[in-house]
């Protein structure tokens, strides 16, 4: 009888321990994730009062800039997993050294991106369809903002270091401080100094370098505390690049999926495209909540595997999947409950609202699937299982592309397109679930 009561108690204790870890890491991570898009929103709000051409130029340039930075998000993901493994193994010196390798890689990539963007800015604006009136402002904003890309990439890598060290609070504080500084600098330089859209770009660059400086201070302080070298190490930087390459493939495949979906929506008509933009914005916002759990998963799983605790990693995975499903259900219910309030915020056109409503309901229903996908994605990233994630996303892209492209050919509308998006998430869920069930991701040790 005693044994029968001890097992459930032990199980409940383990669940509570995992819950505390998930909440402690995921809640600050969610705050930091939400703060990031506020940079662009603040820039848009300030530049928008300069004129339509300036705002249009900002829109094109910022989209290109965010894409140029976003494809290198592996600097955060791969660094989180690698650092967390060494933390689990009890080697903080090696953990911080690993993080420094990621930061040096970020600087190298940043310099390369600047070298590409500065001379090609006019051609890129033409390629992205900037109008003759908006293009000069877009080129100005892009060329100045490109100077801040090394800082943006350092922020990504350093965020990964701190997440790997099980610290998501510092990135939240830095993100909030960066947002406030960015808004103040933009307002002062755009209107106070009369620099126009160039002032907005310089404000963002200064804010990004301020954020990078804070991160570097924290990381360097940790390096000195644990006697970790700050010098660039060619072998370590090469290892970071090799670990990040599969995640780069994964990210590019996901961005290709989103670009295909947008291109298909544009072919459906202006109302459908407007509705698609509204739904995609909401879908991205919902992703922040789920991605916060995934970030916690990266840090926790990496630590367990680094400590050689395979059973703890499996238990944490199961608990995080439960969190993902529950969060997805809650988000889906919120979307359905608030749909009549949400759509009028973005458009008063009844045609756009009518096009968006059934697709919005599909998004709501698919949230539990999204919850599983995001969590397992984070688990496998934390395990350093990048090659599998790359192949799985390429397979998903290969299935999604023809299905999505057939939507207008078969007379389908926006709801059919978001049905294809739901299919895409279902395929991702299947591939990730099969991998998690196989146990092949459970590789213990300080390195994979």
GROMACS .gro file of C-alpha atoms in nm:
model
  448
    1UNK     CA    1   0.000   0.000   0.000
    2UNK     CA    2   0.287   0.233   0.079
    3UNK     CA    3   0.445   0.172  -0.260
    4UNK     CA    4   0.118   0.248  -0.436
    5UNK     CA    5   0.094   0.589  -0.271
    6UNK     CA    6   0.460   0.680  -0.317
    7UNK     CA    7   0.459   0.656  -0.697
    8UNK     CA    8   0.187   0.917  -0.756
    9UNK     CA    9   0.345   1.149  -0.498
   10UNK     CA   10   0.682   1.121  -0.672
   11UNK     CA   11   0.515   1.180  -1.006
   12UNK     CA   12   0.335   1.488  -0.879
   13UNK     CA   13   0.659   1.620  -0.731
   14UNK     CA   14   0.838   1.576  -1.063
   15UNK     CA   15   0.555   1.751  -1.250
   16UNK     CA   16   0.564   2.043  -1.008
   17UNK     CA   17   0.941   2.070  -1.049
   18UNK     CA   18   0.908   2.075  -1.427
   19UNK     CA   19   0.622   2.324  -1.406
   20UNK     CA   20   0.830   2.562  -1.195
   21UNK     CA   21   1.120   2.540  -1.440
   22UNK     CA   22   0.896   2.595  -1.742
   23UNK     CA   23   0.720   2.896  -1.590
   24UNK     CA   24   1.046   3.050  -1.462
   25UNK     CA   25   1.200   3.037  -1.810
   26UNK     CA   26   0.896   3.074  -2.038
   27UNK     CA   27   0.726   3.379  -1.883
   28UNK     CA   28   1.027   3.614  -1.913
   29UNK     CA   29   1.103   3.468  -2.256
   30UNK     CA   30   0.749   3.554  -2.368
   31UNK     CA   31   0.794   3.912  -2.251
   32UNK     CA   32   1.121   3.946  -2.444
   33UNK     CA   33   0.965   3.797  -2.758
   34UNK     CA   34   0.672   4.038  -2.746
   35UNK     CA   35   0.907   4.334  -2.696
   36UNK     CA   36   1.098   4.260  -3.018
   37UNK     CA   37   0.824   4.347  -3.273
   38UNK     CA   38   0.750   4.663  -3.078
   39UNK     CA   39   1.070   4.811  -3.224
   40UNK     CA   40   0.921   4.812  -3.572
   41UNK     CA   41   0.584   4.930  -3.440
   42UNK     CA   42   0.747   5.226  -3.267
   43UNK     CA   43   0.942   5.315  -3.579
   44UNK     CA   44   0.624   5.291  -3.788
   45UNK     CA   45   0.424   5.509  -3.549
   46UNK     CA   46   0.689   5.783  -3.553
   47UNK     CA   47   0.781   5.770  -3.923
   48UNK     CA   48   0.414   5.744  -4.024
   49UNK     CA   49   0.364   6.110  -3.932
   50UNK     CA   50   0.634   6.215  -4.177
   51UNK     CA   51   0.427   6.104  -4.475
   52UNK     CA   52   0.296   5.808  -4.671
   53UNK     CA   53   0.608   5.770  -4.887
   54UNK     CA   54   0.832   5.761  -4.580
   55UNK     CA   55   0.614   5.500  -4.410
   56UNK     CA   56   0.603   5.289  -4.725
   57UNK     CA   57   0.981   5.310  -4.752
   58UNK     CA   58   1.017   5.205  -4.390
   59UNK     CA   59   0.782   4.912  -4.449
   60UNK     CA   60   0.984   4.770  -4.737
   61UNK     CA   61   1.323   4.832  -4.577
   62UNK     CA   62   1.229   4.697  -4.235
   63UNK     CA   63   1.080   4.381  -4.389
   64UNK     CA   64   1.407   4.317  -4.573
   65UNK     CA   65   1.612   4.403  -4.266
   66UNK     CA   66   1.414   4.170  -4.040
   67UNK     CA   67   1.448   3.893  -4.296
   68UNK     CA   68   1.826   3.946  -4.316
   69UNK     CA   69   1.848   3.915  -3.937
   70UNK     CA   70   1.576   3.654  -3.888
   71UNK     CA   71   1.739   3.388  -4.103
   72UNK     CA   72   2.027   3.384  -3.855
   73UNK     CA   73   1.810   3.310  -3.552
   74UNK     CA   74   2.009   2.987  -3.524
   75UNK     CA   75   2.268   3.201  -3.344
   76UNK     CA   76   2.028   3.202  -3.049
   77UNK     CA   77   1.890   2.850  -3.086
   78UNK     CA   78   2.216   2.660  -3.142
   79UNK     CA   79   2.397   2.860  -2.874
   80UNK     CA   80   2.122   2.793  -2.620
   81UNK     CA   81   2.146   2.416  -2.671
   82UNK     CA   82   2.527   2.402  -2.668
   83UNK     CA   83   2.563   2.623  -2.360
   84UNK     CA   84   2.286   2.440  -2.171
   85UNK     CA   85   2.459   2.104  -2.227
   86UNK     CA   86   2.777   2.232  -2.069
   87UNK     CA   87   2.583   2.385  -1.783
   88UNK     CA   88   2.424   2.045  -1.722
   89UNK     CA   89   2.770   1.887  -1.728
   90UNK     CA   90   2.879   2.133  -1.460
   91UNK     CA   91   3.140   2.308  -1.677
   92UNK     CA   92   3.045   2.676  -1.667
   93UNK     CA   93   3.381   2.780  -1.806
   94UNK     CA   94   3.328   2.573  -2.122
   95UNK     CA   95   2.965   2.693  -2.139
   96UNK     CA   96   3.068   3.058  -2.153
   97UNK     CA   97   3.354   2.980  -2.392
   98UNK     CA   98   3.097   2.816  -2.620
   99UNK     CA   99   2.886   3.128  -2.596
  100UNK     CA  100   3.178   3.351  -2.690
  101UNK     CA  101   3.232   3.141  -3.003
  102UNK     CA  102   2.869   3.210  -3.098
  103UNK     CA  103   2.916   3.583  -3.041
  104UNK     CA  104   3.230   3.593  -3.259
  105UNK     CA  105   3.039   3.406  -3.531
  106UNK     CA  106   2.762   3.667  -3.504
  107UNK     CA  107   3.013   3.948  -3.561
  108UNK     CA  108   3.159   3.776  -3.866
  109UNK     CA  109   2.815   3.716  -4.019
  110UNK     CA  110   2.712   4.073  -3.940
  111UNK     CA  111   3.011   4.214  -4.124
  112UNK     CA  112   2.934   3.995  -4.426
  113UNK     CA  113   2.570   4.103  -4.434
  114UNK     CA  114   2.668   4.471  -4.423
  115UNK     CA  115   2.908   4.416  -4.712
  116UNK     CA  116   2.618   4.274  -4.916
  117UNK     CA  117   2.340   4.516  -4.820
  118UNK     CA  118   2.516   4.851  -4.858
  119UNK     CA  119   2.600   4.830  -5.230
  120UNK     CA  120   2.289   4.633  -5.328
  121UNK     CA  121   2.030   4.846  -5.144
  122UNK     CA  122   1.891   5.019  -5.459
  123UNK     CA  123   1.862   4.689  -5.649
  124UNK     CA  124   1.694   4.522  -5.352
  125UNK     CA  125   1.437   4.801  -5.326
  126UNK     CA  126   1.356   4.760  -5.695
  127UNK     CA  127   1.331   4.382  -5.652
  128UNK     CA  128   1.093   4.421  -5.357
  129UNK     CA  129   0.871   4.655  -5.556
  130UNK     CA  130   0.928   4.983  -5.372
  131UNK     CA  131   0.760   5.270  -5.558
  132UNK     CA  132   0.960   5.555  -5.707
  133UNK     CA  133   0.851   5.786  -5.426
  134UNK     CA  134   0.917   5.535  -5.145
  135UNK     CA  135   1.245   5.389  -5.277
  136UNK     CA  136   1.477   5.679  -5.174
  137UNK     CA  137   1.349   5.662  -4.816
  138UNK     CA  138   1.374   5.282  -4.815
  139UNK     CA  139   1.735   5.293  -4.938
  140UNK     CA  140   1.829   5.552  -4.676
  141UNK     CA  141   1.670   5.353  -4.394
  142UNK     CA  142   1.819   5.022  -4.508
  143UNK     CA  143   2.173   5.149  -4.552
  144UNK     CA  144   2.184   5.316  -4.211
  145UNK     CA  145   2.003   5.035  -4.028
  146UNK     CA  146   2.232   4.775  -4.187
  147UNK     CA  147   2.514   4.920  -3.977
  148UNK     CA  148   2.333   4.786  -3.671
  149UNK     CA  149   2.311   4.428  -3.800
  150UNK     CA  150   2.626   4.309  -3.619
  151UNK     CA  151   2.474   4.436  -3.295
  152UNK     CA  152   2.143   4.264  -3.372
  153UNK     CA  153   2.319   3.934  -3.435
  154UNK     CA  154   2.530   3.971  -3.120
  155UNK     CA  155   2.205   4.020  -2.930
  156UNK     CA  156   2.075   3.693  -3.077
  157UNK     CA  157   2.389   3.499  -2.985
  158UNK     CA  158   2.418   3.653  -2.638
  159UNK     CA  159   2.050   3.585  -2.574
  160UNK     CA  160   2.126   3.221  -2.653
  161UNK     CA  161   2.414   3.226  -2.404
  162UNK     CA  162   2.193   3.354  -2.123
  163UNK     CA  163   1.909   3.116  -2.207
  164UNK     CA  164   2.157   2.830  -2.199
  165UNK     CA  165   2.265   2.953  -1.856
  166UNK     CA  166   1.895   2.924  -1.758
  167UNK     CA  167   1.853   3.303  -1.747
  168UNK     CA  168   1.561   3.447  -1.944
  169UNK     CA  169   1.504   3.743  -1.712
  170UNK     CA  170   1.807   3.943  -1.828
  171UNK     CA  171   1.699   3.924  -2.197
  172UNK     CA  172   1.356   4.052  -2.090
  173UNK     CA  173   1.506   4.351  -1.908
  174UNK     CA  174   1.737   4.427  -2.200
  175UNK     CA  175   1.452   4.399  -2.453
  176UNK     CA  176   1.228   4.635  -2.254
  177UNK     CA  177   1.514   4.882  -2.202
  178UNK     CA  178   1.600   4.862  -2.571
  179UNK     CA  179   1.241   4.933  -2.672
  180UNK     CA  180   1.222   5.241  -2.448
  181UNK     CA  181   1.559   5.370  -2.574
  182UNK     CA  182   1.461   5.305  -2.936
  183UNK     CA  183   1.133   5.495  -2.902
  184UNK     CA  184   1.300   5.791  -2.729
  185UNK     CA  185   1.588   5.807  -2.977
  186UNK     CA  186   1.354   5.782  -3.274
  187UNK     CA  187   1.133   6.063  -3.151
  188UNK     CA  188   1.431   6.283  -3.067
  189UNK     CA  189   1.624   6.226  -3.388
  190UNK     CA  190   1.327   6.227  -3.627
  191UNK     CA  191   1.153   6.537  -3.493
  192UNK     CA  192   1.390   6.701  -3.243
  193UNK     CA  193   1.695   6.686  -3.469
  194UNK     CA  194   1.489   6.700  -3.788
  195UNK     CA  195   1.664   6.402  -3.945
  196UNK     CA  196   1.347   6.244  -4.080
  197UNK     CA  197   1.359   5.874  -4.169
  198UNK     CA  198   1.738   5.876  -4.132
  199UNK     CA  199   1.686   5.971  -3.767
  200UNK     CA  200   1.464   5.670  -3.718
  201UNK     CA  201   1.732   5.443  -3.864
  202UNK     CA  202   2.008   5.594  -3.649
  203UNK     CA  203   1.789   5.564  -3.339
  204UNK     CA  204   1.743   5.193  -3.405
  205UNK     CA  205   2.116   5.141  -3.468
  206UNK     CA  206   2.211   5.317  -3.144
  207UNK     CA  207   1.951   5.121  -2.944
  208UNK     CA  208   2.074   4.791  -3.090
  209UNK     CA  209   2.437   4.868  -3.005
  210UNK     CA  210   2.330   4.968  -2.653
  211UNK     CA  211   2.156   4.633  -2.612
  212UNK     CA  212   2.458   4.447  -2.748
  213UNK     CA  213   2.685   4.636  -2.507
  214UNK     CA  214   2.473   4.532  -2.209
  215UNK     CA  215   2.476   4.168  -2.321
  216UNK     CA  216   2.852   4.174  -2.376
  217UNK     CA  217   2.904   4.325  -2.031
  218UNK     CA  218   2.705   4.041  -1.872
  219UNK     CA  219   2.879   3.769  -2.074
  220UNK     CA  220   3.230   3.914  -2.024
  221UNK     CA  221   3.167   3.943  -1.651
  222UNK     CA  222   3.071   3.575  -1.644
  223UNK     CA  223   3.377   3.485  -1.853
  224UNK     CA  224   3.611   3.660  -1.610
  225UNK     CA  225   3.439   3.501  -1.313
  226UNK     CA  226   3.495   3.152  -1.454
  227UNK     CA  227   3.830   3.228  -1.623
  228UNK     CA  228   3.693   3.167  -1.972
  229UNK     CA  229   3.887   3.303  -2.269
  230UNK     CA  230   3.736   3.590  -2.465
  231UNK     CA  231   3.960   3.549  -2.769
  232UNK     CA  232   3.817   3.417  -3.097
  233UNK     CA  233   3.883   3.048  -3.149
  234UNK     CA  234   3.869   2.933  -3.511
  235UNK     CA  235   3.777   2.574  -3.424
  236UNK     CA  236   3.503   2.685  -3.185
  237UNK     CA  237   3.358   2.934  -3.433
  238UNK     CA  238   3.364   2.667  -3.704
  239UNK     CA  239   3.183   2.425  -3.471
  240UNK     CA  240   2.914   2.688  -3.402
  241UNK     CA  241   2.864   2.743  -3.773
  242UNK     CA  242   2.838   2.368  -3.837
  243UNK     CA  243   2.581   2.329  -3.557
  244UNK     CA  244   2.382   2.624  -3.689
  245UNK     CA  245   2.381   2.528  -4.057
  246UNK     CA  246   2.093   2.274  -4.029
  247UNK     CA  247   1.888   2.526  -3.830
  248UNK     CA  248   1.954   2.783  -4.104
  249UNK     CA  249   1.807   2.536  -4.356
  250UNK     CA  250   1.508   2.486  -4.126
  251UNK     CA  251   1.451   2.861  -4.091
  252UNK     CA  252   1.483   2.928  -4.464
  253UNK     CA  253   1.234   2.647  -4.538
  254UNK     CA  254   0.984   2.794  -4.292
  255UNK     CA  255   1.023   3.140  -4.442
  256UNK     CA  256   0.971   2.993  -4.788
  257UNK     CA  257   0.642   2.843  -4.665
  258UNK     CA  258   0.525   3.181  -4.535
  259UNK     CA  259   0.630   3.356  -4.858
  260UNK     CA  260   0.441   3.101  -5.068
  261UNK     CA  261   0.132   3.148  -4.854
  262UNK     CA  262   0.151   3.526  -4.898
  263UNK     CA  263   0.203   3.495  -5.274
  264UNK     CA  264  -0.100   3.266  -5.304
  265UNK     CA  265  -0.312   3.502  -5.093
  266UNK     CA  266  -0.214   3.792  -5.321
  267UNK     CA  267  -0.342   3.595  -5.621
  268UNK     CA  268  -0.679   3.547  -5.451
  269UNK     CA  269  -0.759   3.920  -5.456
  270UNK     CA  270  -0.710   4.237  -5.253
  271UNK     CA  271  -0.972   4.152  -4.990
  272UNK     CA  272  -0.829   3.805  -4.938
  273UNK     CA  273  -0.475   3.944  -4.920
  274UNK     CA  274  -0.580   4.200  -4.660
  275UNK     CA  275  -0.757   3.930  -4.460
  276UNK     CA  276  -0.452   3.703  -4.489
  277UNK     CA  277  -0.229   3.978  -4.350
  278UNK     CA  278  -0.460   4.021  -4.052
  279UNK     CA  279  -0.468   3.647  -3.980
  280UNK     CA  280  -0.094   3.608  -4.030
  281UNK     CA  281  -0.033   3.888  -3.780
  282UNK     CA  282  -0.249   3.711  -3.523
  283UNK     CA  283  -0.089   3.375  -3.601
  284UNK     CA  284   0.254   3.531  -3.539
  285UNK     CA  285   0.137   3.683  -3.211
  286UNK     CA  286   0.002   3.348  -3.092
  287UNK     CA  287   0.335   3.192  -3.189
  288UNK     CA  288   0.512   3.408  -2.930
  289UNK     CA  289   0.327   3.238  -2.644
  290UNK     CA  290   0.406   2.894  -2.780
  291UNK     CA  291   0.764   2.985  -2.869
  292UNK     CA  292   0.824   3.090  -2.509
  293UNK     CA  293   0.761   2.730  -2.400
  294UNK     CA  294   0.987   2.610  -2.681
  295UNK     CA  295   1.267   2.837  -2.554
  296UNK     CA  296   1.225   2.692  -2.206
  297UNK     CA  297   1.244   2.350  -2.369
  298UNK     CA  298   1.574   2.432  -2.540
  299UNK     CA  299   1.736   2.534  -2.213
  300UNK     CA  300   1.588   2.259  -1.993
  301UNK     CA  301   1.644   1.969  -2.233
  302UNK     CA  302   2.001   2.077  -2.307
  303UNK     CA  303   2.078   2.093  -1.934
  304UNK     CA  304   1.930   1.750  -1.861
  305UNK     CA  305   2.117   1.587  -2.148
  306UNK     CA  306   2.440   1.759  -2.051
  307UNK     CA  307   2.399   1.622  -1.699
  308UNK     CA  308   2.352   1.269  -1.840
  309UNK     CA  309   1.992   1.255  -1.714
  310UNK     CA  310   1.812   1.092  -2.007
  311UNK     CA  311   1.506   1.004  -1.799
  312UNK     CA  312   1.475   1.361  -1.674
  313UNK     CA  313   1.492   1.486  -2.034
  314UNK     CA  314   1.212   1.249  -2.139
  315UNK     CA  315   0.994   1.348  -1.843
  316UNK     CA  316   1.053   1.718  -1.913
  317UNK     CA  317   0.962   1.661  -2.278
  318UNK     CA  318   0.634   1.493  -2.185
  319UNK     CA  319   0.544   1.771  -1.943
  320UNK     CA  320   0.623   2.046  -2.193
  321UNK     CA  321   0.409   1.876  -2.456
  322UNK     CA  322   0.122   1.883  -2.207
  323UNK     CA  323   0.189   2.253  -2.155
  324UNK     CA  324   0.194   2.309  -2.530
  325UNK     CA  325  -0.141   2.135  -2.580
  326UNK     CA  326  -0.304   2.318  -2.289
  327UNK     CA  327  -0.171   2.655  -2.403
  328UNK     CA  328  -0.288   2.583  -2.758
  329UNK     CA  329  -0.638   2.500  -2.636
  330UNK     CA  330  -0.655   2.821  -2.430
  331UNK     CA  331  -0.529   3.034  -2.719
  332UNK     CA  332  -0.774   2.870  -2.960
  333UNK     CA  333  -1.066   2.941  -2.726
  334UNK     CA  334  -0.953   3.301  -2.684
  335UNK     CA  335  -0.937   3.350  -3.061
  336UNK     CA  336  -1.289   3.213  -3.107
  337UNK     CA  337  -1.426   3.420  -2.820
  338UNK     CA  338  -1.261   3.744  -2.936
  339UNK     CA  339  -1.308   3.708  -3.312
  340UNK     CA  340  -1.588   3.963  -3.330
  341UNK     CA  341  -1.371   4.217  -3.149
  342UNK     CA  342  -1.042   4.135  -3.320
  343UNK     CA  343  -1.132   4.174  -3.687
  344UNK     CA  344  -1.281   4.529  -3.665
  345UNK     CA  345  -0.954   4.649  -3.509
  346UNK     CA  346  -0.775   4.590  -3.840
  347UNK     CA  347  -1.043   4.651  -4.101
  348UNK     CA  348  -1.387   4.806  -4.121
  349UNK     CA  349  -1.442   4.649  -4.465
  350UNK     CA  350  -1.711   4.383  -4.431
  351UNK     CA  351  -1.572   4.196  -4.734
  352UNK     CA  352  -1.234   4.162  -4.564
  353UNK     CA  353  -1.398   4.056  -4.238
  354UNK     CA  354  -1.613   3.796  -4.413
  355UNK     CA  355  -1.305   3.653  -4.588
  356UNK     CA  356  -1.108   3.642  -4.264
  357UNK     CA  357  -1.366   3.490  -4.029
  358UNK     CA  358  -1.372   3.123  -4.146
  359UNK     CA  359  -0.993   3.120  -4.186
  360UNK     CA  360  -0.961   3.271  -3.839
  361UNK     CA  361  -1.169   2.989  -3.694
  362UNK     CA  362  -0.939   2.740  -3.863
  363UNK     CA  363  -0.643   2.909  -3.696
  364UNK     CA  364  -0.819   2.876  -3.362
  365UNK     CA  365  -0.886   2.505  -3.409
  366UNK     CA  366  -0.525   2.439  -3.510
  367UNK     CA  367  -0.368   2.596  -3.200
  368UNK     CA  368  -0.331   2.269  -3.003
  369UNK     CA  369  -0.142   2.127  -3.303
  370UNK     CA  370   0.077   2.438  -3.305
  371UNK     CA  371   0.138   2.391  -2.933
  372UNK     CA  372   0.278   2.041  -2.989
  373UNK     CA  373   0.487   2.156  -3.287
  374UNK     CA  374   0.651   2.448  -3.108
  375UNK     CA  375   0.731   2.246  -2.797
  376UNK     CA  376   0.881   1.947  -2.980
  377UNK     CA  377   1.072   2.186  -3.206
  378UNK     CA  378   1.226   2.339  -2.893
  379UNK     CA  379   1.297   1.999  -2.740
  380UNK     CA  380   1.484   1.876  -3.047
  381UNK     CA  381   1.675   2.204  -3.074
  382UNK     CA  382   1.774   2.170  -2.710
  383UNK     CA  383   1.895   1.819  -2.788
  384UNK     CA  384   2.106   1.951  -3.077
  385UNK     CA  385   1.904   1.749  -3.328
  386UNK     CA  386   1.938   2.013  -3.601
  387UNK     CA  387   1.995   1.782  -3.901
  388UNK     CA  388   1.664   1.605  -3.841
  389UNK     CA  389   1.482   1.938  -3.804
  390UNK     CA  390   1.628   2.053  -4.136
  391UNK     CA  391   1.519   1.742  -4.325
  392UNK     CA  392   1.175   1.743  -4.160
  393UNK     CA  393   1.116   2.106  -4.262
  394UNK     CA  394   1.233   2.042  -4.617
  395UNK     CA  395   0.982   1.754  -4.637
  396UNK     CA  396   0.710   1.982  -4.501
  397UNK     CA  397   0.793   2.246  -4.762
  398UNK     CA  398   0.785   1.984  -5.039
  399UNK     CA  399   0.432   1.879  -4.937
  400UNK     CA  400   0.298   2.227  -4.861
  401UNK     CA  401   0.415   2.407  -5.177
  402UNK     CA  402   0.210   2.212  -5.436
  403UNK     CA  403  -0.096   2.199  -5.209
  404UNK     CA  404  -0.089   2.576  -5.151
  405UNK     CA  405  -0.024   2.656  -5.518
  406UNK     CA  406  -0.325   2.444  -5.617
  407UNK     CA  407  -0.561   2.654  -5.402
  408UNK     CA  408  -0.628   2.930  -5.660
  409UNK     CA  409  -0.613   2.682  -5.949
  410UNK     CA  410  -0.893   2.476  -5.791
  411UNK     CA  411  -1.100   2.780  -5.705
  412UNK     CA  412  -1.024   2.768  -5.334
  413UNK     CA  413  -1.026   3.078  -5.120
  414UNK     CA  414  -0.850   3.204  -4.810
  415UNK     CA  415  -1.002   2.933  -4.592
  416UNK     CA  416  -0.855   2.667  -4.822
  417UNK     CA  417  -0.516   2.838  -4.803
  418UNK     CA  418  -0.524   2.832  -4.424
  419UNK     CA  419  -0.637   2.473  -4.450
  420UNK     CA  420  -0.306   2.413  -4.630
  421UNK     CA  421  -0.129   2.600  -4.349
  422UNK     CA  422  -0.298   2.372  -4.096
  423UNK     CA  423  -0.189   2.072  -4.302
  424UNK     CA  424   0.164   2.209  -4.291
  425UNK     CA  425   0.154   2.224  -3.911
  426UNK     CA  426   0.006   1.874  -3.895
  427UNK     CA  427   0.294   1.739  -4.106
  428UNK     CA  428   0.542   1.912  -3.878
  429UNK     CA  429   0.367   1.763  -3.576
  430UNK     CA  430   0.386   1.413  -3.725
  431UNK     CA  431   0.755   1.436  -3.813
  432UNK     CA  432   0.846   1.582  -3.473
  433UNK     CA  433   0.630   1.333  -3.282
  434UNK     CA  434   0.787   1.038  -3.465
  435UNK     CA  435   1.133   1.168  -3.376
  436UNK     CA  436   1.043   1.225  -3.012
  437UNK     CA  437   0.894   0.875  -2.988
  438UNK     CA  438   1.203   0.716  -3.141
  439UNK     CA  439   1.426   0.842  -2.861
  440UNK     CA  440   1.713   0.903  -3.104
  441UNK     CA  441   1.731   1.264  -2.990
  442UNK     CA  442   1.830   1.154  -2.638
  443UNK     CA  443   2.209   1.183  -2.663
  444UNK     CA  444   2.370   1.266  -2.330
  445UNK     CA  445   2.698   1.441  -2.258
  446UNK     CA  446   2.853   1.787  -2.266
  447UNK     CA  447   2.856   1.772  -2.646
  448UNK     CA  448   2.633   1.586  -2.888
   0.00000   0.00000   0.00000
